[in-house]
Tab-separated table of C-alpha atoms in Angstrom:
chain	number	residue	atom	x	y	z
A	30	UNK	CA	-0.303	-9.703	25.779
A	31	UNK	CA	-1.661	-12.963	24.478
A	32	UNK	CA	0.673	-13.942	21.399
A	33	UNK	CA	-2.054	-13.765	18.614
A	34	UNK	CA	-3.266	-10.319	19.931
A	35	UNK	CA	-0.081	-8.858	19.864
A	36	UNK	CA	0.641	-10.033	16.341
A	37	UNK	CA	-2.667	-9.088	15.096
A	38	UNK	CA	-2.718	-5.444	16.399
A	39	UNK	CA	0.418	-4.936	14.894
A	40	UNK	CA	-0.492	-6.104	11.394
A	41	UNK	CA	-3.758	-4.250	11.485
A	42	UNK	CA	-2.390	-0.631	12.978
A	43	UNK	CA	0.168	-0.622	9.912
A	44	UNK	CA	-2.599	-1.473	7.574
A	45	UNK	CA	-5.010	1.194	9.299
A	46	UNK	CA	-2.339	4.374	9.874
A	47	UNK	CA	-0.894	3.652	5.938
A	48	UNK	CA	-3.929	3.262	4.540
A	49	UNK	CA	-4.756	6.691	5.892
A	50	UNK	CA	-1.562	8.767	5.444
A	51	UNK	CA	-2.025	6.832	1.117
A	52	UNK	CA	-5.140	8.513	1.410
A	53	UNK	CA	-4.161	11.725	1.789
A	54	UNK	CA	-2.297	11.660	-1.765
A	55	UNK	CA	-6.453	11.857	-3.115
A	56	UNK	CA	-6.006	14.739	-5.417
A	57	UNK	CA	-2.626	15.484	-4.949
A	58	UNK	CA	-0.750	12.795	-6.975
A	59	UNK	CA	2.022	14.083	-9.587
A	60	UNK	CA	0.483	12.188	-12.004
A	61	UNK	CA	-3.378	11.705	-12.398
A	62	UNK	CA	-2.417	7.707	-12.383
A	63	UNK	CA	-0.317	7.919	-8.928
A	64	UNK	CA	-2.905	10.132	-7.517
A	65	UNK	CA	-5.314	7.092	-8.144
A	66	UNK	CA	-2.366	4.613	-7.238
A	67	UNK	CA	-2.258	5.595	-3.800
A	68	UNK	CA	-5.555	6.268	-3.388
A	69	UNK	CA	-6.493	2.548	-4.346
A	70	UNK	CA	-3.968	0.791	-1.998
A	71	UNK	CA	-5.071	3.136	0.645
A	72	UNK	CA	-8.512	1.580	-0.252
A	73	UNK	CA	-6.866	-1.920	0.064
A	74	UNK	CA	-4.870	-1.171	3.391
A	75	UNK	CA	-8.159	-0.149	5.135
A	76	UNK	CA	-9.720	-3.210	3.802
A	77	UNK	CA	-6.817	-5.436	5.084
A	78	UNK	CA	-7.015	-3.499	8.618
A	79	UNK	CA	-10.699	-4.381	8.902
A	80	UNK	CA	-10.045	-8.037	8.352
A	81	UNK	CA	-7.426	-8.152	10.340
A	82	UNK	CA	-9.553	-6.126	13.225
A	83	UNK	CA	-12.144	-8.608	12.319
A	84	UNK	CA	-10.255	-11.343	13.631
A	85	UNK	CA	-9.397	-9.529	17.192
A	86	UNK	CA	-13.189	-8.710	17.207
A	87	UNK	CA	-13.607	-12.445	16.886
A	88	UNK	CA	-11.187	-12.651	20.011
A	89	UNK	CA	-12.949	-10.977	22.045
A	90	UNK	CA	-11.605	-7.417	21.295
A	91	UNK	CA	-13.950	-4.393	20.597
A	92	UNK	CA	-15.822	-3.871	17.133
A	93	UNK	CA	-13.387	-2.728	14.572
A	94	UNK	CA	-14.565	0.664	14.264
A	95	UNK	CA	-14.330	1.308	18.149
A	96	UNK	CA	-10.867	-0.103	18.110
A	97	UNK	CA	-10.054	1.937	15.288
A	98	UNK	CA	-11.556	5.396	15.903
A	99	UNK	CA	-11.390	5.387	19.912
A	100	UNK	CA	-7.768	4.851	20.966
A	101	UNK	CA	-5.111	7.119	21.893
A	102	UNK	CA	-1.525	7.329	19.905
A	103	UNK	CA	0.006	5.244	22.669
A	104	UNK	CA	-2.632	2.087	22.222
A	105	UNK	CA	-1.540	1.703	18.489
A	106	UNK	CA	1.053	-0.805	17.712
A	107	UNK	CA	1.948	0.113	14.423
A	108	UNK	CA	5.607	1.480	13.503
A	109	UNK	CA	6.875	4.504	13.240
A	110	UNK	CA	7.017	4.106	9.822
A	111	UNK	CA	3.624	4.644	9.018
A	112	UNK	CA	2.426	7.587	10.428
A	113	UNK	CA	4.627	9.592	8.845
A	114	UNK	CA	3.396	12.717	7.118
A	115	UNK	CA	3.215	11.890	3.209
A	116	UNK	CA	6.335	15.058	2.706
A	117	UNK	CA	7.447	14.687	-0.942
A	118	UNK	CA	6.766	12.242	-3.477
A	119	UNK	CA	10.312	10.745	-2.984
A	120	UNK	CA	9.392	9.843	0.531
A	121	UNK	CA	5.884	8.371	0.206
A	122	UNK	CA	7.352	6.231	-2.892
A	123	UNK	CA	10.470	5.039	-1.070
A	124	UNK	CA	8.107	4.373	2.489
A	125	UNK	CA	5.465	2.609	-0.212
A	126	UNK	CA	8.244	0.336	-1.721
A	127	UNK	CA	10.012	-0.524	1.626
A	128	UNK	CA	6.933	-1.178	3.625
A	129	UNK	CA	5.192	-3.161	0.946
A	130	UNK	CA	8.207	-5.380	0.022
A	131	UNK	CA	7.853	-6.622	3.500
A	132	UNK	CA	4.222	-6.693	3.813
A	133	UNK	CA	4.182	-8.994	0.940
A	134	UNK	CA	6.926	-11.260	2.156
A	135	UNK	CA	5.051	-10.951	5.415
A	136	UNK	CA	1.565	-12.622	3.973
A	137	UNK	CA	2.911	-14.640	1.965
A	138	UNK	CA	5.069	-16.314	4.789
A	139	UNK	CA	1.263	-15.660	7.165
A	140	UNK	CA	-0.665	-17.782	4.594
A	141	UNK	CA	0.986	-21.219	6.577
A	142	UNK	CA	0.213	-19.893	10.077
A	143	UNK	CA	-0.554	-22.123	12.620
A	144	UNK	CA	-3.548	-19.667	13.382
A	145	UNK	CA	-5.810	-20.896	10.332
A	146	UNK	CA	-8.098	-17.547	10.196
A	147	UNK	CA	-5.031	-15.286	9.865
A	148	UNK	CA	-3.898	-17.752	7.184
A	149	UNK	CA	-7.173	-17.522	5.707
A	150	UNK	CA	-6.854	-13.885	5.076
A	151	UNK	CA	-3.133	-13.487	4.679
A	152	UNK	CA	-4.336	-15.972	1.665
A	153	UNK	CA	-5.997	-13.499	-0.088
A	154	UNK	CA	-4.079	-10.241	1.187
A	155	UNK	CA	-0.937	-11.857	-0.621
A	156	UNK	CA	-1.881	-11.093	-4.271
A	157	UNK	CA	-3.532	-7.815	-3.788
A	158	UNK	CA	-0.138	-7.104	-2.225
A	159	UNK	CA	1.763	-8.101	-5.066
A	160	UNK	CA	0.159	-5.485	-7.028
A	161	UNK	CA	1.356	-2.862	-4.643
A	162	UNK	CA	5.013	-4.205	-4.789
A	163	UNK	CA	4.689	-4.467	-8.581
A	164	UNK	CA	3.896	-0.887	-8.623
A	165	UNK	CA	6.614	-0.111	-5.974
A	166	UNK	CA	8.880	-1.868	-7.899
A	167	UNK	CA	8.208	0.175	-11.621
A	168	UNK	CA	8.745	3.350	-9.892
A	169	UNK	CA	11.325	2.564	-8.069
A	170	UNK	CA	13.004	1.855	-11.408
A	171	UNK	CA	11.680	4.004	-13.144
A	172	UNK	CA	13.066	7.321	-10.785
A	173	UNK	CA	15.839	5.189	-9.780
A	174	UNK	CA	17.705	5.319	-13.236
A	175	UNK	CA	16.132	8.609	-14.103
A	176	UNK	CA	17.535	12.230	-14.317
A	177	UNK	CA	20.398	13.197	-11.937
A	178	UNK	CA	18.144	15.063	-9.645
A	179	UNK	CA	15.839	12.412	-9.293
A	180	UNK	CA	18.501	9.708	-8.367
A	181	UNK	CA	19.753	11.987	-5.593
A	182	UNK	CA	16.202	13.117	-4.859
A	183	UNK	CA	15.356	9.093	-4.342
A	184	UNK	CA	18.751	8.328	-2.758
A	185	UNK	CA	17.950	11.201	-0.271
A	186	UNK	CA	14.627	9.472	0.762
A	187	UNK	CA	16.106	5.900	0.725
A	188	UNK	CA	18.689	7.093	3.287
A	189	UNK	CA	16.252	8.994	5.429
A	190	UNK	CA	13.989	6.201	5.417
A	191	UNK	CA	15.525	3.137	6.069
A	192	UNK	CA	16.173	3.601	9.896
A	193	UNK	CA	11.873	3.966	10.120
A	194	UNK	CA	11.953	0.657	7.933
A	195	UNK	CA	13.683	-1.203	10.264
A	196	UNK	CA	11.338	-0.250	12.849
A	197	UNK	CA	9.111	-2.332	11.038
A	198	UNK	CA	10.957	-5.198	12.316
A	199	UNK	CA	10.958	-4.242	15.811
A	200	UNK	CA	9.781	-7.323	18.267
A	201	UNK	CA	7.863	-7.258	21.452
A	202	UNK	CA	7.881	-9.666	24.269
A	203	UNK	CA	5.610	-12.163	22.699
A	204	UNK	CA	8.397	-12.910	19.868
A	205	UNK	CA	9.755	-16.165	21.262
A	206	UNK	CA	6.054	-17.902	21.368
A	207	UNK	CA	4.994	-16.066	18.278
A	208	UNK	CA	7.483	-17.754	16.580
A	209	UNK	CA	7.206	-21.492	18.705
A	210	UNK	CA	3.969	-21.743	18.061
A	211	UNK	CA	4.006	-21.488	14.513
A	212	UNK	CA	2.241	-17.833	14.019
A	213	UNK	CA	4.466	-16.705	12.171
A	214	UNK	CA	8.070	-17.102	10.810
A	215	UNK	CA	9.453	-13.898	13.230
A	216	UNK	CA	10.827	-10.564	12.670
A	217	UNK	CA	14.194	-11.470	12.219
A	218	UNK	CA	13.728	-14.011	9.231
A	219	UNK	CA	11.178	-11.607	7.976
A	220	UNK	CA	13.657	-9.117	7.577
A	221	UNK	CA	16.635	-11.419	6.079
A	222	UNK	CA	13.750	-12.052	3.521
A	223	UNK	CA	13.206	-8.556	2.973
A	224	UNK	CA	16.737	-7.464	2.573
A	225	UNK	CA	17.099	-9.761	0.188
A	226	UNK	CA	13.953	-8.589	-1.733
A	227	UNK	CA	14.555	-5.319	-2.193
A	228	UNK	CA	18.460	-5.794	-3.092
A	229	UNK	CA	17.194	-7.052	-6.241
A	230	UNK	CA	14.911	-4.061	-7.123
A	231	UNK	CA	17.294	-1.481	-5.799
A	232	UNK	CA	20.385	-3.484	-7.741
A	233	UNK	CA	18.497	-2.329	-11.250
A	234	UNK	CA	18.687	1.500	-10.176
A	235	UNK	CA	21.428	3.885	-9.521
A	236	UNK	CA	20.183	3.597	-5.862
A	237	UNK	CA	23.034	2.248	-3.239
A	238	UNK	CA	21.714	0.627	-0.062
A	239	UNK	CA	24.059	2.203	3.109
A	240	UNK	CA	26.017	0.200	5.365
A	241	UNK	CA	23.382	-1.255	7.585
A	242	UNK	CA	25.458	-1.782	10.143
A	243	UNK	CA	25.897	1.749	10.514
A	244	UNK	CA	22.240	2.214	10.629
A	245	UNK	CA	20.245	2.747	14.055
A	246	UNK	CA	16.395	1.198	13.508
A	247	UNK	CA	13.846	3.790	14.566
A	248	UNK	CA	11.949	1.365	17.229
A	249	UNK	CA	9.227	2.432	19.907
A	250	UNK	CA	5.960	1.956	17.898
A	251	UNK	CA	5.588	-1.435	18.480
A	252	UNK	CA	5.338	-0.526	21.967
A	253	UNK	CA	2.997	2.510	21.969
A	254	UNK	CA	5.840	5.209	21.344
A	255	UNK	CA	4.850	7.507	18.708
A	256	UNK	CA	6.133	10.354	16.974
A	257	UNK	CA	4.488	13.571	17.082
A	258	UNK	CA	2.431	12.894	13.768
A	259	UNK	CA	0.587	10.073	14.924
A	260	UNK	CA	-1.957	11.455	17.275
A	261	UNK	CA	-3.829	14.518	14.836
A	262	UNK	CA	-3.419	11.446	12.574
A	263	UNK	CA	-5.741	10.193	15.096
A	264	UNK	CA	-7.238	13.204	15.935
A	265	UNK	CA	-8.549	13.355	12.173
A	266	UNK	CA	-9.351	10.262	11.389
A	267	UNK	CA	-12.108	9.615	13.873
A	268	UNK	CA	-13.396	13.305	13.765
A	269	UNK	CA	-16.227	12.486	12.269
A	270	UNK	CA	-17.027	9.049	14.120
A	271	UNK	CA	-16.271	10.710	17.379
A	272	UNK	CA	-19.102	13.391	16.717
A	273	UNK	CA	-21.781	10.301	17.008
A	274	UNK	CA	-20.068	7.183	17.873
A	275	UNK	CA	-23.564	5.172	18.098
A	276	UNK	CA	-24.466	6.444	14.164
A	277	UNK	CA	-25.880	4.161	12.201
A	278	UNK	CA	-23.803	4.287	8.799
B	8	UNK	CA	-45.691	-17.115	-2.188
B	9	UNK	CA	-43.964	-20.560	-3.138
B	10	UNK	CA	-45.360	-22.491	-0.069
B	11	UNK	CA	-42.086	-25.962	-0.975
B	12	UNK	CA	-38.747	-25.307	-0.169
B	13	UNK	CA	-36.914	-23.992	-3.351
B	14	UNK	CA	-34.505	-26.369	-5.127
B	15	UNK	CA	-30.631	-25.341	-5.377
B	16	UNK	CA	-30.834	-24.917	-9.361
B	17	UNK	CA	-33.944	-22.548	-8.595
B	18	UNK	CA	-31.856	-20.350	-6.236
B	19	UNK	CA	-29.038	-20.458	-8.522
B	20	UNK	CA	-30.849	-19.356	-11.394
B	21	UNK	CA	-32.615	-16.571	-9.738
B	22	UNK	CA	-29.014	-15.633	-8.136
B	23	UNK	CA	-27.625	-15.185	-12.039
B	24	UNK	CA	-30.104	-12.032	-12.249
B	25	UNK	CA	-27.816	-10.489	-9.400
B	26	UNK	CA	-24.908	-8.698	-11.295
B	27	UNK	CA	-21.719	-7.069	-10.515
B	28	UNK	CA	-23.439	-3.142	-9.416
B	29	UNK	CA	-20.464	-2.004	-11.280
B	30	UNK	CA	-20.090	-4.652	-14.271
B	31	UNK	CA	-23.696	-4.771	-15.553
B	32	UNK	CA	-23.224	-7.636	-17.818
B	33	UNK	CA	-21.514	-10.447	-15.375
B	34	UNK	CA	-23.507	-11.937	-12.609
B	35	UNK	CA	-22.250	-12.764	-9.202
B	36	UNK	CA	-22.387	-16.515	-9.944
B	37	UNK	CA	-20.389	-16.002	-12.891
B	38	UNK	CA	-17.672	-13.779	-11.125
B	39	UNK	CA	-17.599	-16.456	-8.745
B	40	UNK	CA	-18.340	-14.223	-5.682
B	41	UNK	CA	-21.532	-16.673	-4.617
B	42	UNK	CA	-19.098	-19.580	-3.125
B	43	UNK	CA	-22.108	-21.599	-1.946
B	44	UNK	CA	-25.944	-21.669	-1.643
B	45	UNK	CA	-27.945	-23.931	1.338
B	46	UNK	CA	-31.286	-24.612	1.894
B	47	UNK	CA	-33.129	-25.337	4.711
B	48	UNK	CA	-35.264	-27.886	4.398
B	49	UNK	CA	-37.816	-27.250	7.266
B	50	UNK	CA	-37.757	-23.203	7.224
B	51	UNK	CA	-37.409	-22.783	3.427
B	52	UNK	CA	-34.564	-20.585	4.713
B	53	UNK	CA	-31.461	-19.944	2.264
B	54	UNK	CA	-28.216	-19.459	3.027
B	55	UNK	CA	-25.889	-17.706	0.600
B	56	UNK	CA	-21.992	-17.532	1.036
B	57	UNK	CA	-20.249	-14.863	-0.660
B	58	UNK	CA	-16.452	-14.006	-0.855
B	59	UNK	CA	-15.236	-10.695	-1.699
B	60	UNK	CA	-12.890	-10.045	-5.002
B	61	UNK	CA	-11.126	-7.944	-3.617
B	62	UNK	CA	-10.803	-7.656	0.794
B	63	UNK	CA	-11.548	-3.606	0.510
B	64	UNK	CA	-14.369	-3.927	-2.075
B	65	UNK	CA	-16.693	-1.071	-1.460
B	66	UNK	CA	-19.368	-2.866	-3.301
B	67	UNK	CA	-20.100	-5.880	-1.050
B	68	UNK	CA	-22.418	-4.402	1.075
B	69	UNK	CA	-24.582	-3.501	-1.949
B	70	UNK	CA	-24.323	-6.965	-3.474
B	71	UNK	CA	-25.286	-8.432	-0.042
B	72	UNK	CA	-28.775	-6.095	-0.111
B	73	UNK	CA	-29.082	-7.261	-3.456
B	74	UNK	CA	-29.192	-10.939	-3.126
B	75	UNK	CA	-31.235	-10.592	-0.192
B	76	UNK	CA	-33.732	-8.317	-2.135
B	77	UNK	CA	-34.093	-10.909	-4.949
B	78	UNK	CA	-34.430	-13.870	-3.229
B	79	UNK	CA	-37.575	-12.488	-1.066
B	80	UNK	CA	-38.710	-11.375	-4.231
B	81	UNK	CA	-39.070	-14.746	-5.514
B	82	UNK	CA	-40.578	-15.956	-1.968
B	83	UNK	CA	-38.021	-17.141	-0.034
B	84	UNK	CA	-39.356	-16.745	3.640
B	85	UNK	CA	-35.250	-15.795	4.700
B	86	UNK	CA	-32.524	-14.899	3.493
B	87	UNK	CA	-29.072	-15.238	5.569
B	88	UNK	CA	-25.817	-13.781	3.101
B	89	UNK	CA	-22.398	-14.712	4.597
B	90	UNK	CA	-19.503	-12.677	3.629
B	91	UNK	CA	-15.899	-14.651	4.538
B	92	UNK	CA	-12.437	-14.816	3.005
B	93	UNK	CA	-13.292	-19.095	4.182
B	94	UNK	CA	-12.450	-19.997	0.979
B	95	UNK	CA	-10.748	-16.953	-0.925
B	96	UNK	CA	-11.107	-15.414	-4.414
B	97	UNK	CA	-8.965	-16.104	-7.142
B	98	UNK	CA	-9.618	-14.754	-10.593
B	99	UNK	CA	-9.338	-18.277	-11.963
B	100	UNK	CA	-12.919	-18.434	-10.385
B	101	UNK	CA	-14.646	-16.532	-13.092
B	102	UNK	CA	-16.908	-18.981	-15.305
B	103	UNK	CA	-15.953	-19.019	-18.669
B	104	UNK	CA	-19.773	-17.458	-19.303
B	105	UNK	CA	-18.158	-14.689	-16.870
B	106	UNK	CA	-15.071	-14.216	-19.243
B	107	UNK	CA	-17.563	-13.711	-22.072
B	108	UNK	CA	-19.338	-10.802	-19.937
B	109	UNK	CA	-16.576	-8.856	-19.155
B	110	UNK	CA	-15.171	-8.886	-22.648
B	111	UNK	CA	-19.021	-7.695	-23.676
B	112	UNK	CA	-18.290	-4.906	-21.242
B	113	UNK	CA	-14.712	-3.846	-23.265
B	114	UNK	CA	-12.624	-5.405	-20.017
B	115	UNK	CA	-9.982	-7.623	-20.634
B	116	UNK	CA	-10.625	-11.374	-18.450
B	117	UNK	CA	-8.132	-12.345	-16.409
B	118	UNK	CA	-5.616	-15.267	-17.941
B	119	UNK	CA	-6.329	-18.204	-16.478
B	120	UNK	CA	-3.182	-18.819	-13.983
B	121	UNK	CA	-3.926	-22.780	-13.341
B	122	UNK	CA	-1.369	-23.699	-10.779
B	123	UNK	CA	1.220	-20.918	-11.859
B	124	UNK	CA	2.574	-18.813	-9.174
B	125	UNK	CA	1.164	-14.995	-9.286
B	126	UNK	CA	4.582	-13.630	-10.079
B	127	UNK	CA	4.992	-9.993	-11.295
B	128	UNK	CA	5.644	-10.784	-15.312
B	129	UNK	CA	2.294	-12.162	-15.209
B	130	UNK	CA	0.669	-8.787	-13.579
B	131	UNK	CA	1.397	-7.372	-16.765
B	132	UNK	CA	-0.225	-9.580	-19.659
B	133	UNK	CA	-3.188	-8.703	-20.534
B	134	UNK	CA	-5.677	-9.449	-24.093
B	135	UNK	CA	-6.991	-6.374	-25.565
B	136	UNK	CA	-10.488	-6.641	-25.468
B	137	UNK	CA	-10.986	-4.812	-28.924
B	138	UNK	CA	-8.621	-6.861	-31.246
B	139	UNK	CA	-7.791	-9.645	-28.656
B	140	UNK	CA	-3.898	-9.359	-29.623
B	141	UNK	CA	-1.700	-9.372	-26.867
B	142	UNK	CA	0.698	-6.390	-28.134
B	143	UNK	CA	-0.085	-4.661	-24.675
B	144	UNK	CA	1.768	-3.272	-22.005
B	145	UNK	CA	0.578	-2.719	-18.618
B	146	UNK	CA	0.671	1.101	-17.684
B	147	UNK	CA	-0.382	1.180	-13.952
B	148	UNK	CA	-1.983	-1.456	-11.552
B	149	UNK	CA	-4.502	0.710	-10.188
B	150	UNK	CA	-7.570	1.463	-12.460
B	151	UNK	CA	-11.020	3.019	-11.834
B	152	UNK	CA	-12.121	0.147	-9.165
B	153	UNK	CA	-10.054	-2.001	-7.365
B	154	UNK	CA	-10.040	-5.086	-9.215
B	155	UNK	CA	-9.292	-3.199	-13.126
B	156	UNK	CA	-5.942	-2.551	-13.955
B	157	UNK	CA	-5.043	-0.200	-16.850
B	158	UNK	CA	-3.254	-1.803	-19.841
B	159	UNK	CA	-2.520	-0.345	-23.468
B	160	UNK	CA	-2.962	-1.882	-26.673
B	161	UNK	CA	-0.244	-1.297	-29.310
B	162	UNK	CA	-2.481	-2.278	-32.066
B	163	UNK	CA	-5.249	-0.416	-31.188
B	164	UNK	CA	-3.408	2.300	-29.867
B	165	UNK	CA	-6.048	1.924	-27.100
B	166	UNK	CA	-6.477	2.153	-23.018
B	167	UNK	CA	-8.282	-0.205	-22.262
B	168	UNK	CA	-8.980	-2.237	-18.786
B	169	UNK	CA	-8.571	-5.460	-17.423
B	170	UNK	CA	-9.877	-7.351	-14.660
B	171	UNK	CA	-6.770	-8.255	-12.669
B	172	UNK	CA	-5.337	-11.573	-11.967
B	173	UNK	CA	-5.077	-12.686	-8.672
């Protein structure tokens, strides 16, 4: 797949299947505040996907919401990471703060692409993203020097979790050129960054970070390998588009 | 029917009657969503670029409908509304006229970040909008729209919102 393709899908299926799966915290947050905490950065992943699909539309792929609503599990792109079922609080807060920490690094490090519309939007994605890592980040914190039972509860999800994080990082064939031709920094660096990032955070908690050497990265979505959860993800999402795909909204 | 083009500063002024469909007292110009405003010459066409707060604004559609609708009120044979992150909104773009507004409408303006880096310390300052003392604390990022964050005043022993840097 053409380099800039490639990249794009996978920034935008991320966006697209996260957005959704924050969604589904809409009245069932712990708190009234988290409740509308997830529910705005789902609003703000699902308007980064459609920029970002805007630019493949502007490629020459379909309309957004044709390549958003009409393909199978094994045409998305995203990580496993992301389509996820919400579980716990623990989990969605520890996938929220890993995922974002990188997505942040990511745009901000996408805002000197070569490809001058993707820096145009990474550009303005990068400070609505700091919002969601600032709110990552004061949870994170917050749980992670709490009560006993939350510090194991958030250790728990940390060690679950991690393996699907480093799926984020997972490269496809279009990595060397990606990174020759100035699109963007790579995976690898990307994830040195990240490491890095969320030491710091996790180094003000009770939270330990495991050997990651020990740690196998949960890879396949990248290349259209999906967990079970992804396609009624799917199946939901575009239930209503798929009744009358022609509608005029 | 105004049968001569219509000047820049005409458009402009009509455009400050368009307002934020959720912040009644600021107008688009102010909030520095309208990025740029062209005429054509021979058509009496106008072109009008806007740029989005916020990139999942649910409100952009509207304010497109309603710059259209008051421009052809006033005349103007077409009306052509752009929407592009081309040249992107930061908060530093709100007139100070705009600052004024919002703190008419009990939100907090944005501080003015200059060439500062967005870092996370500065996420959390905020100016009450009641007593204007800065004894607040931020208490979660995420407020009733996408662009408010919630903040509390010490003084005032107040919520109160802000419209967030960025």
């Amino acid at each position: 797949m053409d380099p800039k393709l490639d990249l794009l899908y996978r920034l935008a299926d991320d966006q697209l299947i996260l957005g959704h799966r924050n969604s589904e915290w809409n009245g069932l947050g712990p708190i009234l505040e988290e409740d509308i905490a997830f529910s705005s950065m789902a609003q703000d992943k699902l308007g980064h996907s459609l920029q970002l699909y805007n630019l493949l539309h502007e490629l020459g792929e379909a309309e957004p919401d044709t390549v958003a609503f009409t393909r199978n599990a094994p045409q998305f792109h995203s990580c496993q990471l992301v389509e996820l079922p919400i579980g716990e609080y623990d989990f969605s807060l520890t996938r929220h703060f890993l995922f974002d920490h990188a997505e942040l690094l990511r745009f901000e490090a996408l805002a000197t692409s070569s490809y001058e519309p993707l820096a145009q939007v990474a550009r303005k994605l990068r400070g609505e993203l700091k919002y969601h890592a600032l709110h990552a980040n004061t949870w994170m914190k917050r749980l992670g020097t709490a009560t006993e039972e939350a510090i194991e509860r958030m250790q728990g999800a940390l060690n679950f979790t991690l393996p699907y994080a480093l799926g984020i990082f997972e490269t496809t064939e279009a990595e060397p050129e990606i990174i020759s031709s100035g699109l963007f920094i790579g995976e690898a660096e990307l994830k040195s960054r990240w490491l890095e990032s969320i030491t710091k955070v996790l180094a003000q908690t009770a939270l330990e970070l495991p050997d990651f050497a020990l740690l196998t990265p949960v890879n396949g979505g990248r290349h259209g390998q999906h967990t079970e959860h992804l396609q009624p993800l799917l199946d939901e999402m575009a239930e209503v588009f798929r009744l009358d795909p022609t509608a005029d909204w | 029917m105004h049968q001569a083009p219509s000047t820049k500063h005409q458009i402009l002024d009509w455009l400050q009657a368009v307002k934020d469909p959720e912040i009644p007292t600021i107008s688009l110009i102010d909030l520095g969503v309208v990025r740029g405003v062209e005429i054509d010459e021979a058509t009496g066409a106008v072109s009008v670029h806007l740029t989005p707060t916020f990139a999942g604004c649910p409100a952009m559609d509207y304010m497109k409908r309603d710059v259209e609708r008051t421009l052809l009120a006033h005349g103007v044979p077409a009306v052509h509304v752009e929407i592009s992150l081309r040249e992107a909104w930061t908060s530093d773009m709100i007139s100070d006229a705009g600052r004024e507004a919002l703190r008419r409408h009990k939100l907090s303006p944005p501080p003015v970040l200059g060439n500062r880096v967005l870092d996370l310390d500065f996420l959390e300052y905020a100016e009450c909008p009641n007593c204007h003392g800065n004894n607040t604390e931020l208490r979660t990022p995420f407020g009733a729209t996408l662009c408010r964050a919630v903040h509390y005043c010490h003084v005032c022993r107040q919520l109160f919102e802000q419209f967030k840097p960025v």
